[in-house]
Amino acid sequence: MTSKPLTRCSEANGLDRATGLRSGCSAFIPALRDRVVGGLLALTASAVCLAAPAPIQIEFSDDQVLVTLPDMAPASDTSFTNPGDLADQVQEYLGQARSTGDPRFLGYAQRLLQGWPETRMNDRLKVLRATLWQSLHRFEEARTELAQVLAGSPDRQQRVQALLTLANLEIVQGNYPAAAQACESLQTHYPGLIAASCGAQVVARTGQAASAYQSLLTQLQQSPRGSDRASRAWAEGTLADIAAQLGRVEAENHWKQALILSPDDLYSRTQLADWLIQQQRYPEVIALTSGQEAIDALAVLRAIALDATGAPAAQALIGSLEERFAEARWRGSLLHQREYARFLLDLQQQPQQALAHARENWQEQREPMDTRLLLRTARASADRSSITNVANWLAANRQQDARFPEVQP
């Protein structure tokens, strides 16, 4: 397995902010990405934060250890006879993919699900499989799976999880009417900060960002301080994204609060690092991304910050990223189009090539980070038609964002 974006990582589809019932490199509502909710997963399609494979090596000694696999080696396909036990293991693998950024765990989950008879797929397994498909950008398959659960499942918990996963998928792809419907259903069946965050994200991206921010902030402030940390982290991440959309400095504090509540939230870490880069606060980016070099989204942002400060470590990291992306292209599994486009634009000074990948990425994912990257690459390539196309789409959805100076009215 290699990486491709959790947006809204984040990313994978997941709920670290939970329903009592999570993830990618992102996700997913930004709040819907890369998080776990009460034990169930909704890893964001953004798989925004999956780690890239190590560079190909062809020379080694006979006794050299090539790789040490994770402690959780994949179980045999014949190990499970009970669907509940299988679901627990698949969920564990998806959670590991979310928290570590290691795409091998997605491969382990896929192997287990492929080895299970279709006639024995229950609703929980279907939701987990939809989560996997979303993480791998197989959006239509995920959508179909979720629709089946929502149409016929008697299990309230699985319907709630399916609604949350579907809302994330639709928001990541910019299908706001469908996302609004899913968020409204979620509010009916599982009211609270998670449902409120879901709805606020849609409202913010369809013309009412200021009111969406204030409404969600009020609800968060009125929630008991000792309430569910996952739900509060979810709301903080959503508020950060809307504040950034509005160009408000409060975004930084919201992302920091989300990370305090959920330190493994790779989506919020990526968003905060990008926010700091926009303000040229490079030393803070370097500190924030320390130890995160294995994760594509964070590694690219770290390389940009290191390069901007003239740090000696910049060239080594840039070389490593170049090898990763070359291997992913060789394997035909370049999942992280966004990260590769950003690498080409900001570190390789190849705007035309970056534009091609940013445009392809935008066909699948239309999170603000995806839109901003397409606009930046189009401007650097003097491609007015791409800027016009994006501007028309934004206008059709009444979406305004302070991060898109190319299309400000």
Tab-separated table of C-alpha atoms in Angstrom:
chain	number	residue	atom	x	y	z
A	1	MET	CA	0.000	0.000	0.000
A	2	THR	CA	1.135	3.502	-0.699
A	3	SER	CA	-0.408	6.832	-0.144
A	4	LYS	CA	-2.680	8.851	-2.312
A	5	PRO	CA	-5.202	12.495	-0.433
A	6	LEU	CA	-6.628	12.487	4.764
A	7	THR	CA	-8.107	15.658	3.533
A	8	ARG	CA	-10.325	16.238	5.896
A	9	CYS	CA	-6.745	14.241	6.059
A	10	SER	CA	-7.514	14.051	6.601
A	11	GLU	CA	-8.385	12.749	5.938
A	12	ALA	CA	-9.554	8.230	5.547
A	13	ASN	CA	-12.824	8.900	7.197
A	14	GLY	CA	-13.062	8.922	10.921
A	15	LEU	CA	-14.297	10.285	14.144
A	16	ASP	CA	-11.886	11.093	16.917
A	17	ARG	CA	-14.576	13.316	17.910
A	18	ALA	CA	-17.132	10.977	18.813
A	19	THR	CA	-20.676	10.095	18.961
A	20	GLY	CA	-20.794	7.575	21.720
A	21	LEU	CA	-20.848	5.481	19.262
A	22	ARG	CA	-13.588	8.471	14.003
A	23	SER	CA	-9.944	9.866	10.576
A	24	GLY	CA	-7.253	10.895	6.980
A	25	CYS	CA	-4.135	13.200	5.372
A	26	SER	CA	-6.673	14.378	5.354
A	27	ALA	CA	-10.293	15.218	7.051
A	28	PHE	CA	-12.484	14.814	7.108
A	29	ILE	CA	-15.728	18.354	7.685
A	30	PRO	CA	-12.370	19.331	8.797
A	31	ALA	CA	-13.991	18.239	11.891
A	32	LEU	CA	-15.090	15.073	10.270
A	33	ARG	CA	-11.616	14.033	9.393
A	34	ASP	CA	-9.261	11.785	11.221
A	35	ARG	CA	-11.156	11.313	14.426
A	36	VAL	CA	-12.600	8.482	16.474
A	37	VAL	CA	-16.034	8.589	17.949
A	38	GLY	CA	-16.949	6.378	20.775
A	39	GLY	CA	-15.178	3.421	19.320
A	40	LEU	CA	-16.501	3.591	15.772
A	41	LEU	CA	-14.513	4.948	12.879
A	42	ALA	CA	-15.172	7.421	10.165
A	43	LEU	CA	-11.771	7.947	8.599
A	44	THR	CA	-11.883	10.993	6.236
A	45	ALA	CA	-11.439	10.710	2.555
A	46	SER	CA	-8.783	13.076	2.819
A	47	ALA	CA	-6.504	10.415	3.874
A	48	VAL	CA	-4.812	13.698	4.128
A	49	CYS	CA	-2.114	12.407	6.429
A	50	LEU	CA	-1.110	8.932	5.367
A	51	ALA	CA	2.610	8.332	5.340
A	52	ALA	CA	4.466	7.704	2.127
A	53	PRO	CA	6.475	4.530	1.588
A	54	ALA	CA	10.204	4.583	2.116
A	55	PRO	CA	12.428	4.989	-0.965
A	56	ILE	CA	13.225	1.889	-3.017
A	57	GLN	CA	16.569	0.317	-2.088
A	58	ILE	CA	18.170	-2.349	-4.235
A	59	GLU	CA	21.507	-2.971	-2.534
A	60	PHE	CA	21.744	-4.633	0.893
A	61	SER	CA	23.656	-7.377	2.656
A	62	ASP	CA	22.294	-10.875	3.228
A	63	ASP	CA	21.828	-10.315	6.966
A	64	GLN	CA	20.501	-6.747	6.784
A	65	VAL	CA	17.086	-6.106	8.343
A	66	LEU	CA	15.096	-4.417	5.596
A	67	VAL	CA	12.005	-3.427	7.574
A	68	THR	CA	10.476	-4.058	10.959
A	69	LEU	CA	6.746	-4.579	10.650
A	70	PRO	CA	4.358	-3.104	13.224
A	71	ASP	CA	3.670	-5.183	16.302
A	72	MET	CA	0.127	-5.708	15.055
A	73	ALA	CA	0.920	-8.131	12.260
A	74	PRO	CA	-2.106	-8.841	10.064
A	75	ALA	CA	-4.208	-11.712	11.238
A	76	SER	CA	-4.895	-14.668	8.993
A	77	ASP	CA	-8.067	-14.399	6.938
A	78	THR	CA	-9.234	-17.635	8.570
A	79	SER	CA	-8.730	-16.357	12.130
A	80	PHE	CA	-12.233	-14.939	12.472
A	81	THR	CA	-15.505	-16.783	12.689
A	82	ASN	CA	-17.451	-14.068	14.477
A	83	PRO	CA	-18.302	-10.829	12.577
A	84	GLY	CA	-17.964	-8.818	15.772
A	85	ASP	CA	-14.372	-9.959	16.289
A	86	LEU	CA	-13.575	-9.194	12.667
A	87	ALA	CA	-15.111	-5.728	12.946
A	88	ASP	CA	-13.074	-5.015	16.090
A	89	GLN	CA	-9.857	-5.896	14.261
A	90	VAL	CA	-10.721	-3.922	11.120
A	91	GLN	CA	-11.634	-0.942	13.273
A	92	GLU	CA	-8.330	-1.265	15.116
A	93	TYR	CA	-6.413	-1.220	11.828
A	94	LEU	CA	-8.315	1.825	10.578
A	95	GLY	CA	-7.590	3.559	13.869
A	96	GLN	CA	-3.894	2.723	13.537
A	97	ALA	CA	-3.879	4.148	10.008
A	98	ARG	CA	-5.455	7.325	11.367
A	99	SER	CA	-3.178	7.797	14.348
A	100	THR	CA	0.139	6.737	12.779
A	101	GLY	CA	-0.309	7.747	9.156
A	102	ASP	CA	0.920	4.285	8.152
A	103	PRO	CA	-0.989	3.105	5.029
A	104	ARG	CA	-0.084	-0.528	5.664
A	105	PHE	CA	-2.885	-0.681	8.194
A	106	LEU	CA	-5.364	0.144	5.445
A	107	GLY	CA	-3.954	-2.803	3.540
A	108	TYR	CA	-4.420	-5.061	6.558
A	109	ALA	CA	-8.027	-3.927	6.906
A	110	GLN	CA	-8.696	-4.446	3.219
A	111	ARG	CA	-7.248	-7.939	3.318
A	112	LEU	CA	-9.484	-8.961	6.198
A	113	LEU	CA	-12.610	-7.573	4.588
A	114	GLN	CA	-11.840	-9.185	1.242
A	115	GLY	CA	-11.505	-12.554	2.951
A	116	TRP	CA	-14.917	-12.324	4.603
A	117	PRO	CA	-17.964	-13.763	2.771
A	118	GLU	CA	-20.241	-11.103	1.333
A	119	THR	CA	-23.254	-13.023	2.619
A	120	ARG	CA	-22.018	-12.491	6.186
A	121	MET	CA	-21.412	-8.732	5.933
A	122	ASN	CA	-23.401	-7.036	8.683
A	123	ASP	CA	-24.107	-3.310	9.004
A	124	ARG	CA	-21.079	-2.566	11.146
A	125	LEU	CA	-18.749	-4.262	8.660
A	126	LYS	CA	-20.382	-2.357	5.804
A	127	VAL	CA	-19.803	0.970	7.532
A	128	LEU	CA	-16.190	0.038	8.189
A	129	ARG	CA	-15.756	-1.012	4.568
A	130	ALA	CA	-17.221	2.302	3.434
A	131	THR	CA	-14.720	4.002	5.706
A	132	LEU	CA	-11.929	2.074	4.018
A	133	TRP	CA	-13.210	2.923	0.533
A	134	GLN	CA	-13.340	6.593	1.443
A	135	SER	CA	-9.769	6.431	2.739
A	136	LEU	CA	-8.705	4.979	-0.607
A	137	HIS	CA	-10.698	7.582	-2.567
A	138	ARG	CA	-13.181	5.025	-3.808
A	139	PHE	CA	-15.955	7.490	-3.090
A	140	GLU	CA	-18.791	6.009	-5.134
A	141	GLU	CA	-18.320	2.589	-3.550
A	142	ALA	CA	-18.317	4.191	-0.120
A	143	ARG	CA	-21.449	6.171	-0.945
A	144	THR	CA	-23.270	3.054	-2.158
A	145	GLU	CA	-22.327	1.093	0.938
A	146	LEU	CA	-23.503	3.838	3.261
A	147	ALA	CA	-26.781	4.241	1.397
A	148	GLN	CA	-27.516	0.557	1.927
A	149	VAL	CA	-26.939	0.853	5.659
A	150	LEU	CA	-29.068	3.981	5.935
A	151	ALA	CA	-31.874	2.391	3.943
A	152	GLY	CA	-32.178	-0.817	5.886
A	153	SER	CA	-30.231	-0.965	9.132
A	154	PRO	CA	-32.217	-1.397	12.358
A	155	ASP	CA	-29.066	-0.505	14.328
A	156	ARG	CA	-29.243	3.150	15.411
A	157	GLN	CA	-25.553	3.295	16.196
A	158	GLN	CA	-24.602	2.154	12.704
A	159	ARG	CA	-27.063	4.558	11.076
A	160	VAL	CA	-25.539	7.442	13.027
A	161	GLN	CA	-22.052	6.402	12.034
A	162	ALA	CA	-23.141	6.015	8.408
A	163	LEU	CA	-24.690	9.498	8.437
A	164	LEU	CA	-21.548	11.053	9.845
A	165	THR	CA	-19.330	9.248	7.352
A	166	LEU	CA	-21.610	10.223	4.469
A	167	ALA	CA	-21.693	13.861	5.574
A	168	ASN	CA	-17.911	13.919	5.636
A	169	LEU	CA	-17.686	12.371	2.181
A	170	GLU	CA	-20.118	14.884	0.676
A	171	ILE	CA	-18.402	17.860	2.297
A	172	VAL	CA	-14.967	16.726	1.123
A	173	GLN	CA	-16.275	16.458	-2.430
A	174	GLY	CA	-18.159	19.749	-2.266
A	175	ASN	CA	-21.631	18.234	-2.597
A	176	TYR	CA	-23.205	20.638	-0.117
A	177	PRO	CA	-26.952	19.927	-0.593
A	178	ALA	CA	-26.341	16.224	0.064
A	179	ALA	CA	-24.066	17.090	2.983
A	180	ALA	CA	-26.712	19.380	4.481
A	181	GLN	CA	-29.272	16.597	4.297
A	182	ALA	CA	-26.939	14.169	6.069
A	183	CYS	CA	-26.101	16.739	8.757
A	184	GLU	CA	-29.794	17.484	9.350
A	185	SER	CA	-30.514	13.785	9.771
A	186	LEU	CA	-27.585	13.535	12.145
A	187	GLN	CA	-28.984	16.397	14.217
A	188	THR	CA	-32.280	14.520	14.471
A	189	HIS	CA	-30.774	11.187	15.476
A	190	TYR	CA	-27.689	12.328	17.409
A	191	PRO	CA	-27.982	15.975	18.532
A	192	GLY	CA	-24.974	17.643	20.100
A	193	LEU	CA	-21.648	19.259	19.233
A	194	ILE	CA	-20.785	16.766	16.498
A	195	ALA	CA	-24.039	17.294	14.626
A	196	ALA	CA	-23.732	21.051	15.194
A	197	SER	CA	-20.199	20.999	13.784
A	198	CYS	CA	-21.425	19.074	10.775
A	199	GLY	CA	-24.133	21.601	10.021
A	200	ALA	CA	-21.888	24.600	10.704
A	201	GLN	CA	-19.363	23.403	8.163
A	202	VAL	CA	-21.985	23.227	5.419
A	203	VAL	CA	-23.527	26.586	6.328
A	204	ALA	CA	-20.085	28.219	6.380
A	205	ARG	CA	-19.258	26.959	2.901
A	206	THR	CA	-22.544	28.064	1.417
A	207	GLY	CA	-22.588	31.749	2.191
A	208	GLN	CA	-23.054	32.173	5.943
A	209	ALA	CA	-19.650	31.640	7.524
A	210	ALA	CA	-19.944	34.375	10.158
A	211	SER	CA	-23.280	33.161	11.511
A	212	ALA	CA	-22.111	29.523	11.414
A	213	TYR	CA	-19.042	30.431	13.463
A	214	GLN	CA	-20.980	32.368	16.092
A	215	SER	CA	-23.672	29.727	16.442
A	216	LEU	CA	-21.211	26.879	16.952
A	217	LEU	CA	-19.019	28.962	19.277
A	218	THR	CA	-22.034	29.741	21.456
A	219	GLN	CA	-23.006	26.089	21.626
A	220	LEU	CA	-19.458	25.082	22.549
A	221	GLN	CA	-19.246	27.759	25.257
A	222	GLN	CA	-22.530	26.590	26.728
A	223	SER	CA	-21.422	22.965	26.870
A	224	PRO	CA	-20.148	21.755	30.247
A	225	ARG	CA	-16.353	22.043	30.461
A	226	GLY	CA	-16.145	18.436	31.539
A	227	SER	CA	-18.145	17.166	28.566
A	228	ASP	CA	-16.868	14.700	26.006
A	229	ARG	CA	-13.334	15.728	24.931
A	230	ALA	CA	-13.785	14.185	21.500
A	231	SER	CA	-16.882	16.255	20.743
A	232	ARG	CA	-15.206	19.423	22.009
A	233	ALA	CA	-12.117	18.732	19.901
A	234	TRP	CA	-14.379	18.247	16.918
A	235	ALA	CA	-16.076	21.586	17.501
A	236	GLU	CA	-12.728	23.376	18.017
A	237	GLY	CA	-11.440	22.004	14.710
A	238	THR	CA	-14.567	23.148	12.912
A	239	LEU	CA	-14.384	26.608	14.476
A	240	ALA	CA	-10.735	26.852	13.413
A	241	ASP	CA	-11.599	26.062	9.817
A	242	ILE	CA	-14.443	28.591	9.708
A	243	ALA	CA	-12.335	31.267	11.426
A	244	ALA	CA	-9.597	30.726	8.831
A	245	GLN	CA	-12.213	31.023	6.103
A	246	LEU	CA	-13.224	34.363	7.609
A	247	GLY	CA	-9.583	35.442	7.930
A	248	ARG	CA	-9.790	35.678	11.724
A	249	VAL	CA	-6.796	35.234	13.986
A	250	GLU	CA	-8.923	33.091	16.302
A	251	ALA	CA	-8.300	30.156	13.957
A	252	GLU	CA	-4.876	29.572	15.453
A	253	ASN	CA	-6.156	29.235	19.010
A	254	HIS	CA	-8.973	26.896	17.959
A	255	TRP	CA	-6.519	24.572	16.215
A	256	LYS	CA	-4.253	24.629	19.244
A	257	GLN	CA	-7.179	23.791	21.492
A	258	ALA	CA	-8.125	20.909	19.199
A	259	LEU	CA	-4.575	19.562	19.499
A	260	ILE	CA	-4.621	19.883	23.278
A	261	LEU	CA	-7.816	17.855	23.374
A	262	SER	CA	-6.668	15.399	20.694
A	263	PRO	CA	-2.847	15.416	20.273
A	264	ASP	CA	-2.983	12.773	17.518
A	265	ASP	CA	-5.265	14.898	15.346
A	266	LEU	CA	-3.120	14.999	12.207
A	267	TYR	CA	-5.678	17.064	10.313
A	268	SER	CA	-5.592	19.970	12.780
A	269	ARG	CA	-1.793	19.753	12.976
A	270	THR	CA	-1.580	20.003	9.188
A	271	GLN	CA	-4.026	22.909	9.032
A	272	LEU	CA	-2.230	24.829	11.775
A	273	ALA	CA	1.150	24.290	10.088
A	274	ASP	CA	-0.245	25.584	6.802
A	275	TRP	CA	-1.770	28.590	8.594
A	276	LEU	CA	1.608	29.416	10.134
A	277	ILE	CA	3.336	29.085	6.758
A	278	GLN	CA	0.924	31.622	5.280
A	279	GLN	CA	2.142	34.022	7.977
A	280	GLN	CA	5.795	33.088	7.367
A	281	ARG	CA	6.180	31.853	10.948
A	282	TYR	CA	8.573	29.145	9.845
A	283	PRO	CA	10.300	28.301	13.157
A	284	GLU	CA	6.899	27.478	14.654
A	285	VAL	CA	6.116	25.208	11.702
A	286	ILE	CA	9.398	23.389	12.212
A	287	ALA	CA	8.588	22.832	15.877
A	288	LEU	CA	5.013	21.758	15.141
A	289	THR	CA	6.100	19.171	12.551
A	290	SER	CA	9.043	17.756	14.468
A	291	GLY	CA	9.028	13.962	14.315
A	292	GLN	CA	6.272	13.949	11.661
A	293	GLU	CA	8.496	13.507	8.589
A	294	ALA	CA	6.943	10.156	7.685
A	295	ILE	CA	3.576	11.797	6.965
A	296	ASP	CA	3.416	13.337	3.499
A	297	ALA	CA	1.296	16.393	4.289
A	298	LEU	CA	3.362	17.371	7.315
A	299	ALA	CA	6.673	16.460	5.668
A	300	VAL	CA	5.972	18.788	2.725
A	301	LEU	CA	5.042	21.656	5.041
A	302	ARG	CA	8.116	20.995	7.167
A	303	ALA	CA	10.324	21.015	4.060
A	304	ILE	CA	8.834	24.346	2.978
A	305	ALA	CA	9.589	25.857	6.395
A	306	LEU	CA	13.108	24.403	6.529
A	307	ASP	CA	13.836	25.636	3.009
A	308	ALA	CA	12.536	29.115	3.826
A	309	THR	CA	14.887	29.392	6.795
A	310	GLY	CA	17.876	27.962	4.927
A	311	ALA	CA	18.160	25.075	7.383
A	312	PRO	CA	20.749	22.412	6.411
A	313	ALA	CA	18.159	19.675	6.899
A	314	ALA	CA	15.959	21.065	4.107
A	315	GLN	CA	17.701	19.414	1.181
A	316	ALA	CA	17.771	15.988	2.798
A	317	LEU	CA	14.022	16.108	3.442
A	318	ILE	CA	13.299	17.443	-0.045
A	319	GLY	CA	15.360	14.591	-1.504
A	320	SER	CA	13.477	12.062	0.590
A	321	LEU	CA	10.140	13.460	-0.565
A	322	GLU	CA	11.268	13.371	-4.174
A	323	GLU	CA	12.070	9.671	-3.811
A	324	ARG	CA	8.743	8.942	-2.111
A	325	PHE	CA	6.688	10.597	-4.804
A	326	ALA	CA	8.756	8.988	-7.557
A	327	GLU	CA	8.106	5.578	-6.055
A	328	ALA	CA	4.396	6.283	-5.692
A	329	ARG	CA	4.203	7.290	-9.364
A	330	TRP	CA	6.153	4.163	-10.332
A	331	ARG	CA	3.701	2.018	-8.427
A	332	GLY	CA	0.759	3.849	-9.946
A	333	SER	CA	-0.565	4.684	-6.508
A	334	LEU	CA	-0.057	8.422	-6.055
A	335	LEU	CA	-2.853	8.887	-3.527
A	336	HIS	CA	-1.573	12.218	-2.273
A	337	GLN	CA	-2.091	14.416	-5.330
A	338	ARG	CA	-2.454	17.489	-3.125
A	339	GLU	CA	0.839	16.969	-1.349
A	340	TYR	CA	2.656	16.211	-4.592
A	341	ALA	CA	1.263	19.332	-6.262
A	342	ARG	CA	2.330	21.421	-3.267
A	343	PHE	CA	5.793	19.828	-3.438
A	344	LEU	CA	6.117	20.654	-7.142
A	345	LEU	CA	4.896	24.237	-6.696
A	346	ASP	CA	6.689	25.352	-3.544
A	347	LEU	CA	9.798	23.200	-3.480
A	348	GLN	CA	10.514	22.266	-7.103
A	349	GLN	CA	9.305	25.459	-8.799
A	350	GLN	CA	7.393	23.470	-11.418
A	351	PRO	CA	4.028	25.269	-11.592
A	352	GLN	CA	2.784	23.634	-14.798
A	353	GLN	CA	3.301	20.124	-13.457
A	354	ALA	CA	1.855	21.201	-10.112
A	355	LEU	CA	-1.229	22.558	-11.861
A	356	ALA	CA	-1.926	19.228	-13.558
A	357	HIS	CA	-1.910	17.373	-10.231
A	358	ALA	CA	-3.797	20.112	-8.369
A	359	ARG	CA	-6.500	20.064	-11.043
A	360	GLU	CA	-6.803	16.274	-10.897
A	361	ASN	CA	-6.965	16.387	-7.087
A	362	TRP	CA	-9.707	19.038	-7.211
A	363	GLN	CA	-11.904	16.758	-9.287
A	364	GLU	CA	-12.071	14.435	-6.272
A	365	GLN	CA	-11.646	16.716	-3.268
A	366	ARG	CA	-12.828	20.294	-2.870
A	367	GLU	CA	-11.772	21.166	0.631
A	368	PRO	CA	-10.477	24.761	1.063
A	369	MET	CA	-6.884	23.519	1.015
A	370	ASP	CA	-7.533	21.795	-2.332
A	371	THR	CA	-9.215	24.876	-3.782
A	372	ARG	CA	-6.483	27.206	-2.573
A	373	LEU	CA	-3.780	24.993	-4.077
A	374	LEU	CA	-5.513	24.867	-7.447
A	375	LEU	CA	-5.850	28.644	-7.488
A	376	ARG	CA	-2.196	29.131	-6.522
A	377	THR	CA	-0.920	26.737	-9.176
A	378	ALA	CA	-3.211	28.282	-11.786
A	379	ARG	CA	-1.973	31.773	-10.938
A	380	ALA	CA	1.662	30.638	-11.065
A	381	SER	CA	0.977	29.039	-14.455
A	382	ALA	CA	-0.983	32.049	-15.768
A	383	ASP	CA	-3.971	29.755	-16.342
A	384	ARG	CA	-6.941	32.108	-16.216
A	385	SER	CA	-9.422	29.449	-17.309
A	386	SER	CA	-8.811	27.327	-14.197
A	387	ILE	CA	-9.200	30.376	-11.965
A	388	THR	CA	-12.451	31.248	-13.720
A	389	ASN	CA	-13.792	27.699	-13.357
A	390	VAL	CA	-13.052	27.680	-9.632
A	391	ALA	CA	-14.517	31.155	-9.206
A	392	ASN	CA	-17.722	30.044	-10.920
A	393	TRP	CA	-18.022	26.998	-8.652
A	394	LEU	CA	-17.430	29.103	-5.551
A	395	ALA	CA	-20.009	31.643	-6.690
A	396	ALA	CA	-22.572	28.912	-7.384
A	397	ASN	CA	-22.170	27.771	-3.777
A	398	ARG	CA	-21.920	31.337	-2.415
A	399	GLN	CA	-18.603	30.355	-0.882
A	400	GLN	CA	-16.173	33.096	0.066
A	401	ASP	CA	-12.838	32.467	1.732
A	402	ALA	CA	-10.151	34.881	2.870
A	403	ARG	CA	-7.564	32.306	1.803
A	404	PHE	CA	-8.546	32.719	-1.870
A	405	PRO	CA	-7.298	36.219	-2.840
A	406	GLU	CA	-7.396	35.221	-6.517
A	407	VAL	CA	-11.206	35.212	-6.507
A	408	GLN	CA	-12.129	37.884	-3.981
A	409	PRO	CA	-15.094	39.998	-5.139
